[in-house]
Amino acid sequence: MTTGQPGTGAAQPAPAGAQAENQPATASPTGSTTGPADTSGTDKAPDSAEASAATTTESPGRSPRSTDGAKPATATNGRPTGPSAATGDIEPGPAKDDVPKPGGTGKAGDTAEASATASNVTGTDAPKRGWISRLTKRGKAAKGDSAKAGDAVKAGDPVNADDTRADAAKADDPTKADAGKVSDPVKDGDPKDDAVKSGGTAKSAKASDADGQAPADGETKPADPDRWEAFASAPEPKPSILTRSSRAVGRFLIHEWTLAALGALALAVLMTWPTLRYPRYTLPQDSWDPSLQAWQMAWSGHILLADPARLWQSNTFFPELWSFAFSDTLLGYAPAGMLGSGPEDAVLRYNIMFVLAHALATFGAYALARQLGAGRIGAAVAGVAYTYAPWLLSQAGHLHVLSNGGIPLALAMLARGHGWSLRHGYRPERRHDGWVYGGWLVAAWQLSLGFGIGLPFAYFLGVAVLVAIVLFFVRRLRTRQAVPFGRRLLLANLLGGLLFAGVGLLMAFPFFRVTELHPYAERTIDDVDGFSPPASGFVTAPAESWIWGGLHEGARAALPWHPEMTLLPGYVLYALALGGLFFSVWRLRHRLLLLAGVLVTMAFAMGTRFFDGTFTYVPLFEHVPGWSALRTPGRLMLWTTLLLGLLAAGAVTALTDRVRELTAQRIPSWPGPWLRMATLLPLLLVTVEGLNNTPHPVVPTQPAAMRTAEGPLLVLPSSQNLDQHVMLWSTSGFPDVVNGGSGFTPRQLDDVRRVSQAFPNPTSIEYLRTLGVRTVVLLRDRVPGTPWEITIDAPVESLGITRQEVGDAVVYRL
């Protein structure tokens, strides 16, 4: 006899005869096992083979299926038998195609064939039998039968796996004992045959037994959790402090920013070579302005340790006041000036800071490009192009111009703290007030290095803050929602802005005092005109360029003052930036804004050469506080180079992203490695174009007389360039000296140089005594061709002074 569940459209034939004894219970797709079902309450077929057939009971959630080719068996009264028929549960009728014909009985052969396939319904061939497709067509799985006979349990109620034995189906007749008991569920993927034990020996379950008991799963005893501990892996030992520290150091060393800093430093050493070849005896480009700046670092470090109140009253230009503010001070390098003493240490310090300034500029521009959304290679292109642009090679003797790394680094930190990038826009979740404090601190440090580069940066920050505030409120009005910002971020900007403004005012006060004391020191528009480059300067390289220096010699000769007018940022950079206008990761509006910034900064860098500066430089010179001190507009090319670098970074990043996509799609990936190496070509070209041919002259040796001479003293001969060497020599003890060289020459120093032409004579001696000068050092190696060539060996006893030969100099004590 077969069991069938109406409503599923399938009937499952039960095994007949001897097959029923060996037929195992099958596991349902849901994990329950199928065992023999109780036949109580149904009509018995007259055939003894059918009478001995055991029916199967389906687990809740699964309906039995008829196998292909097997006719559904029916009871003698034509009604289908099964759990629903036995218990009287009302179930939906069978599907049209699966309704057995009334009065038909299965043949013996059909029954045998059905029993042969019934055990495979839940096996791997089940999908082949069509039951999944039928479930899909009907849109839902058939609900399970009642767990207990006589209970009106709705189909589809969940069955607790732990209570399966207690909820097994039972017959209505109490004399029938556990005929329909359901076995424990079987775990997914591990169906077990309950009828087969120890090596596959089957236990017979005869259908003719009075109780109809079918072999059921044995109740499994819960396993002791400790019995499996022997097979578990050994617990990982807790690392020691040394191990944790070494791991932290390792992670730090391979971090992107560590590698970027080390790479920038190594590149700086190579690109500025041979600066560190003889760092105690040579200076890059020339020995004049670098000597002045070496003295500036030495003086600030020395006086801040000895007497900070005398910071602005330096030992040079005696007896002038506020003499340390006669030119940009590099005050931010004062901590370095606290190390070492004497001229050799001052030269070594200068060369080290010269290399570090290049490294910081590369790192700062890299950080800014990365924060704005560029890839690593694109950011590296921006960093190298910003630092080693050919036009900057002509500024090798101006450390205050090369010390510009704080500009992009501060902008990167401020952008990071505000959660803003060019590629992704404003992301409030990335805000961090710590980066904002750091950004303002770096900006203040950059301003302390000098106003020549710091003043335009200060005004740029002021304009950027105003634009950000306007955009913030415009966005709030447009969306009618409060844009996330936060009190902590607002406080960080207020405190950081006050710090930056305070440093600026403290730095500006001495310069305003100098302007009051020396009104002639203020620049005029004629001074600006003399340093304003023509448009041809943007394609002309300086003589220090290794590639273009010799080729552009004729073009430089046509420039009035080529050291400040050769403004080529690099032909490779031009090409990459042009490509970035059409192929870039930046949005179109951002590319257009960068292009507008490039053109505007170029116009300002031309000074009075762009429509006489009527709409660009002249209004700033006349109306913006402090701008009149900037006589070299060509140095604004720094901003042009930075914007061109960002355009190039967008193009290179788009290229690397595209190459990465192409190599990921190729199987095999070859020539993927070659394509990735090709993305380094822009970086290589920008680096090669920045190679230098900068001379490194030997610094004049300090005269022995300068080591023992007592101040205040005057060193002769005296001139703008020669006095810068005297300033460097004065780092041995920092005696007061009349000599000095800066952006302007005080009138008193001009008078000293004019009167001392006749030294030693009574007029000059009296004048120097009036100033407070007590010692005059006359250098023999510099007197040829000067008035002192005749008087250097003349006797002085009648003049009331003494004369002494010290090394290669003559020392006069007044």
PDB file of C-alpha atoms in Angstrom, residues 433-580:
ATOM      1  CA  ASP A 433      39.861  68.467  15.417  1.00  0.00           C
ATOM      2  CA  GLY A 434      43.386  67.214  16.144  1.00  0.00           C
ATOM      3  CA  TRP A 435      44.329  67.535  12.482  1.00  0.00           C
ATOM      4  CA  VAL A 436      42.898  71.058  12.461  1.00  0.00           C
ATOM      5  CA  TYR A 437      45.111  72.095  15.374  1.00  0.00           C
ATOM      6  CA  GLY A 438      48.088  70.520  13.640  1.00  0.00           C
ATOM      7  CA  GLY A 439      47.299  72.267  10.363  1.00  0.00           C
ATOM      8  CA  TRP A 440      47.136  75.715  11.943  1.00  0.00           C
ATOM      9  CA  LEU A 441      50.331  75.016  13.884  1.00  0.00           C
ATOM     10  CA  VAL A 442      52.214  74.043  10.718  1.00  0.00           C
ATOM     11  CA  ALA A 443      50.817  77.130   8.969  1.00  0.00           C
ATOM     12  CA  ALA A 444      52.083  79.349  11.782  1.00  0.00           C
ATOM     13  CA  TRP A 445      55.507  77.697  11.576  1.00  0.00           C
ATOM     14  CA  GLN A 446      55.590  78.305   7.826  1.00  0.00           C
ATOM     15  CA  LEU A 447      54.787  81.974   8.393  1.00  0.00           C
ATOM     16  CA  SER A 448      57.662  82.256  10.881  1.00  0.00           C
ATOM     17  CA  LEU A 449      60.162  81.346   8.155  1.00  0.00           C
ATOM     18  CA  GLY A 450      59.546  84.596   6.334  1.00  0.00           C
ATOM     19  CA  PHE A 451      56.934  86.822   4.759  1.00  0.00           C
ATOM     20  CA  GLY A 452      58.322  86.489   1.249  1.00  0.00           C
ATOM     21  CA  ILE A 453      56.501  83.151   0.944  1.00  0.00           C
ATOM     22  CA  GLY A 454      54.367  83.289   4.082  1.00  0.00           C
ATOM     23  CA  LEU A 455      52.431  86.480   3.362  1.00  0.00           C
ATOM     24  CA  PRO A 456      50.686  85.200   0.186  1.00  0.00           C
ATOM     25  CA  PHE A 457      49.989  81.975   2.079  1.00  0.00           C
ATOM     26  CA  ALA A 458      48.387  83.934   4.917  1.00  0.00           C
ATOM     27  CA  TYR A 459      46.087  85.792   2.547  1.00  0.00           C
ATOM     28  CA  PHE A 460      45.232  82.556   0.759  1.00  0.00           C
ATOM     29  CA  LEU A 461      44.161  81.000   4.064  1.00  0.00           C
ATOM     30  CA  GLY A 462      42.059  84.053   4.876  1.00  0.00           C
ATOM     31  CA  VAL A 463      40.257  83.890   1.519  1.00  0.00           C
ATOM     32  CA  ALA A 464      39.799  80.117   1.855  1.00  0.00           C
ATOM     33  CA  VAL A 465      38.181  80.536   5.281  1.00  0.00           C
ATOM     34  CA  LEU A 466      35.752  83.147   3.950  1.00  0.00           C
ATOM     35  CA  VAL A 467      34.824  80.987   0.948  1.00  0.00           C
ATOM     36  CA  ALA A 468      34.298  77.962   3.194  1.00  0.00           C
ATOM     37  CA  ILE A 469      31.981  79.932   5.495  1.00  0.00           C
ATOM     38  CA  VAL A 470      29.930  81.228   2.558  1.00  0.00           C
ATOM     39  CA  LEU A 471      29.613  77.780   1.008  1.00  0.00           C
ATOM     40  CA  PHE A 472      28.658  76.307   4.380  1.00  0.00           C
ATOM     41  CA  PHE A 473      25.706  78.649   4.812  1.00  0.00           C
ATOM     42  CA  VAL A 474      24.697  78.442   1.142  1.00  0.00           C
ATOM     43  CA  ARG A 475      24.516  74.676   1.417  1.00  0.00           C
ATOM     44  CA  ARG A 476      22.527  74.969   4.622  1.00  0.00           C
ATOM     45  CA  LEU A 477      20.019  77.322   3.019  1.00  0.00           C
ATOM     46  CA  ARG A 478      19.734  75.192  -0.076  1.00  0.00           C
ATOM     47  CA  THR A 479      19.149  71.898   1.727  1.00  0.00           C
ATOM     48  CA  ARG A 480      17.320  73.500   4.688  1.00  0.00           C
ATOM     49  CA  GLN A 481      19.230  71.148   6.947  1.00  0.00           C
ATOM     50  CA  ALA A 482      21.914  71.739   9.519  1.00  0.00           C
ATOM     51  CA  VAL A 483      25.216  70.774   7.905  1.00  0.00           C
ATOM     52  CA  PRO A 484      27.286  68.766  10.435  1.00  0.00           C
ATOM     53  CA  PHE A 485      30.267  70.694  11.717  1.00  0.00           C
ATOM     54  CA  GLY A 486      30.538  70.471  15.493  1.00  0.00           C
ATOM     55  CA  ARG A 487      31.612  72.723  18.321  1.00  0.00           C
ATOM     56  CA  ARG A 488      34.981  71.042  18.747  1.00  0.00           C
ATOM     57  CA  LEU A 489      35.862  71.688  15.117  1.00  0.00           C
ATOM     58  CA  LEU A 490      34.709  75.284  15.432  1.00  0.00           C
ATOM     59  CA  LEU A 491      36.786  75.744  18.583  1.00  0.00           C
ATOM     60  CA  ALA A 492      39.824  74.209  16.871  1.00  0.00           C
ATOM     61  CA  ASN A 493      39.525  76.654  13.994  1.00  0.00           C
ATOM     62  CA  LEU A 494      39.072  79.621  16.311  1.00  0.00           C
ATOM     63  CA  LEU A 495      42.056  78.747  18.486  1.00  0.00           C
ATOM     64  CA  GLY A 496      44.196  77.705  15.528  1.00  0.00           C
ATOM     65  CA  GLY A 497      43.296  80.833  13.590  1.00  0.00           C
ATOM     66  CA  LEU A 498      44.128  82.990  16.604  1.00  0.00           C
ATOM     67  CA  LEU A 499      47.481  81.239  16.946  1.00  0.00           C
ATOM     68  CA  PHE A 500      48.256  81.810  13.280  1.00  0.00           C
ATOM     69  CA  ALA A 501      47.193  85.459  13.436  1.00  0.00           C
ATOM     70  CA  GLY A 502      49.154  86.000  16.659  1.00  0.00           C
ATOM     71  CA  VAL A 503      52.350  84.636  15.137  1.00  0.00           C
ATOM     72  CA  GLY A 504      51.801  86.815  12.091  1.00  0.00           C
ATOM     73  CA  LEU A 505      51.338  89.954  14.153  1.00  0.00           C
ATOM     74  CA  LEU A 506      54.348  89.235  16.346  1.00  0.00           C
ATOM     75  CA  MET A 507      56.451  88.646  13.258  1.00  0.00           C
ATOM     76  CA  ALA A 508      55.103  91.748  11.505  1.00  0.00           C
ATOM     77  CA  PHE A 509      55.696  94.171  14.387  1.00  0.00           C
ATOM     78  CA  PRO A 510      59.513  94.335  13.993  1.00  0.00           C
ATOM     79  CA  PHE A 511      59.165  94.836  10.239  1.00  0.00           C
ATOM     80  CA  PHE A 512      56.769  97.722  10.762  1.00  0.00           C
ATOM     81  CA  ARG A 513      59.283  99.226  13.191  1.00  0.00           C
ATOM     82  CA  VAL A 514      62.010  98.909  10.574  1.00  0.00           C
ATOM     83  CA  THR A 515      59.789 100.691   8.050  1.00  0.00           C
ATOM     84  CA  GLU A 516      59.212 103.523  10.507  1.00  0.00           C
ATOM     85  CA  LEU A 517      62.912 103.901  11.250  1.00  0.00           C
ATOM     86  CA  HIS A 518      63.962 103.493   7.622  1.00  0.00           C
ATOM     87  CA  PRO A 519      61.199 104.764   5.333  1.00  0.00           C
ATOM     88  CA  TYR A 520      63.476 104.390   2.317  1.00  0.00           C
ATOM     89  CA  ALA A 521      63.469 100.620   2.931  1.00  0.00           C
ATOM     90  CA  GLU A 522      59.894 100.357   1.633  1.00  0.00           C
ATOM     91  CA  ARG A 523      59.590  99.032  -1.907  1.00  0.00           C
ATOM     92  CA  THR A 524      58.207 101.048  -4.773  1.00  0.00           C
ATOM     93  CA  ILE A 525      56.325  99.981  -7.857  1.00  0.00           C
ATOM     94  CA  ASP A 526      59.502 100.685  -9.845  1.00  0.00           C
ATOM     95  CA  ASP A 527      61.321  98.050  -7.796  1.00  0.00           C
ATOM     96  CA  VAL A 528      58.570  95.565  -8.644  1.00  0.00           C
ATOM     97  CA  ASP A 529      58.785  96.485 -12.307  1.00  0.00           C
ATOM     98  CA  GLY A 530      62.495  95.681 -12.375  1.00  0.00           C
ATOM     99  CA  PHE A 531      61.808  92.122 -11.155  1.00  0.00           C
ATOM    100  CA  SER A 532      58.623  91.437 -13.166  1.00  0.00           C
ATOM    101  CA  PRO A 533      59.174  88.637 -15.705  1.00  0.00           C
ATOM    102  CA  PRO A 534      57.728  88.632 -19.233  1.00  0.00           C
ATOM    103  CA  ALA A 535      55.568  85.795 -20.588  1.00  0.00           C
ATOM    104  CA  SER A 536      58.627  84.181 -22.174  1.00  0.00           C
ATOM    105  CA  GLY A 537      59.918  83.484 -18.674  1.00  0.00           C
ATOM    106  CA  PHE A 538      57.348  80.692 -18.249  1.00  0.00           C
ATOM    107  CA  VAL A 539      59.134  78.612 -20.907  1.00  0.00           C
ATOM    108  CA  THR A 540      62.702  79.574 -20.014  1.00  0.00           C
ATOM    109  CA  ALA A 541      64.813  77.476 -17.660  1.00  0.00           C
ATOM    110  CA  PRO A 542      67.579  78.778 -15.387  1.00  0.00           C
ATOM    111  CA  ALA A 543      71.240  78.010 -15.911  1.00  0.00           C
ATOM    112  CA  GLU A 544      71.125  75.506 -13.003  1.00  0.00           C
ATOM    113  CA  SER A 545      68.851  73.148 -14.967  1.00  0.00           C
ATOM    114  CA  TRP A 546      70.818  70.080 -16.030  1.00  0.00           C
ATOM    115  CA  ILE A 547      68.667  69.439 -19.117  1.00  0.00           C
ATOM    116  CA  TRP A 548      67.518  72.866 -20.276  1.00  0.00           C
ATOM    117  CA  GLY A 549      70.184  75.184 -18.839  1.00  0.00           C
ATOM    118  CA  GLY A 550      72.521  75.156 -21.833  1.00  0.00           C
ATOM    119  CA  LEU A 551      69.719  75.074 -24.402  1.00  0.00           C
ATOM    120  CA  HIS A 552      68.042  78.194 -22.989  1.00  0.00           C
ATOM    121  CA  GLU A 553      71.130  80.347 -22.692  1.00  0.00           C
ATOM    122  CA  GLY A 554      70.025  82.678 -25.482  1.00  0.00           C
ATOM    123  CA  ALA A 555      66.532  83.067 -24.025  1.00  0.00           C
ATOM    124  CA  ARG A 556      67.970  83.970 -20.616  1.00  0.00           C
ATOM    125  CA  ALA A 557      70.156  86.627 -22.165  1.00  0.00           C
ATOM    126  CA  ALA A 558      67.024  88.455 -23.337  1.00  0.00           C
ATOM    127  CA  LEU A 559      65.680  88.712 -19.772  1.00  0.00           C
ATOM    128  CA  PRO A 560      66.573  91.792 -17.690  1.00  0.00           C
ATOM    129  CA  TRP A 561      67.223  89.839 -14.478  1.00  0.00           C
ATOM    130  CA  HIS A 562      67.125  86.147 -15.294  1.00  0.00           C
ATOM    131  CA  PRO A 563      67.600  84.738 -11.730  1.00  0.00           C
ATOM    132  CA  GLU A 564      64.074  85.926 -10.909  1.00  0.00           C
ATOM    133  CA  MET A 565      62.572  85.663 -14.396  1.00  0.00           C
ATOM    134  CA  THR A 566      63.289  82.094 -15.522  1.00  0.00           C
ATOM    135  CA  LEU A 567      60.018  80.521 -14.401  1.00  0.00           C
ATOM    136  CA  LEU A 568      59.772  77.235 -16.305  1.00  0.00           C
ATOM    137  CA  PRO A 569      57.874  74.712 -14.103  1.00  0.00           C
ATOM    138  CA  GLY A 570      58.744  71.868 -16.463  1.00  0.00           C
ATOM    139  CA  TYR A 571      57.615  70.818 -19.919  1.00  0.00           C
ATOM    140  CA  VAL A 572      56.607  67.392 -18.595  1.00  0.00           C
ATOM    141  CA  LEU A 573      54.484  69.049 -15.946  1.00  0.00           C
ATOM    142  CA  TYR A 574      52.847  71.223 -18.598  1.00  0.00           C
ATOM    143  CA  ALA A 575      52.003  68.131 -20.659  1.00  0.00           C
ATOM    144  CA  LEU A 576      50.626  66.145 -17.723  1.00  0.00           C
ATOM    145  CA  ALA A 577      48.530  69.088 -16.529  1.00  0.00           C
ATOM    146  CA  LEU A 578      47.142  69.569 -20.044  1.00  0.00           C
ATOM    147  CA  GLY A 579      46.213  65.899 -20.165  1.00  0.00           C
ATOM    148  CA  GLY A 580      44.598  66.286 -16.767  1.00  0.00           C
TER     149      GLY A 580
END
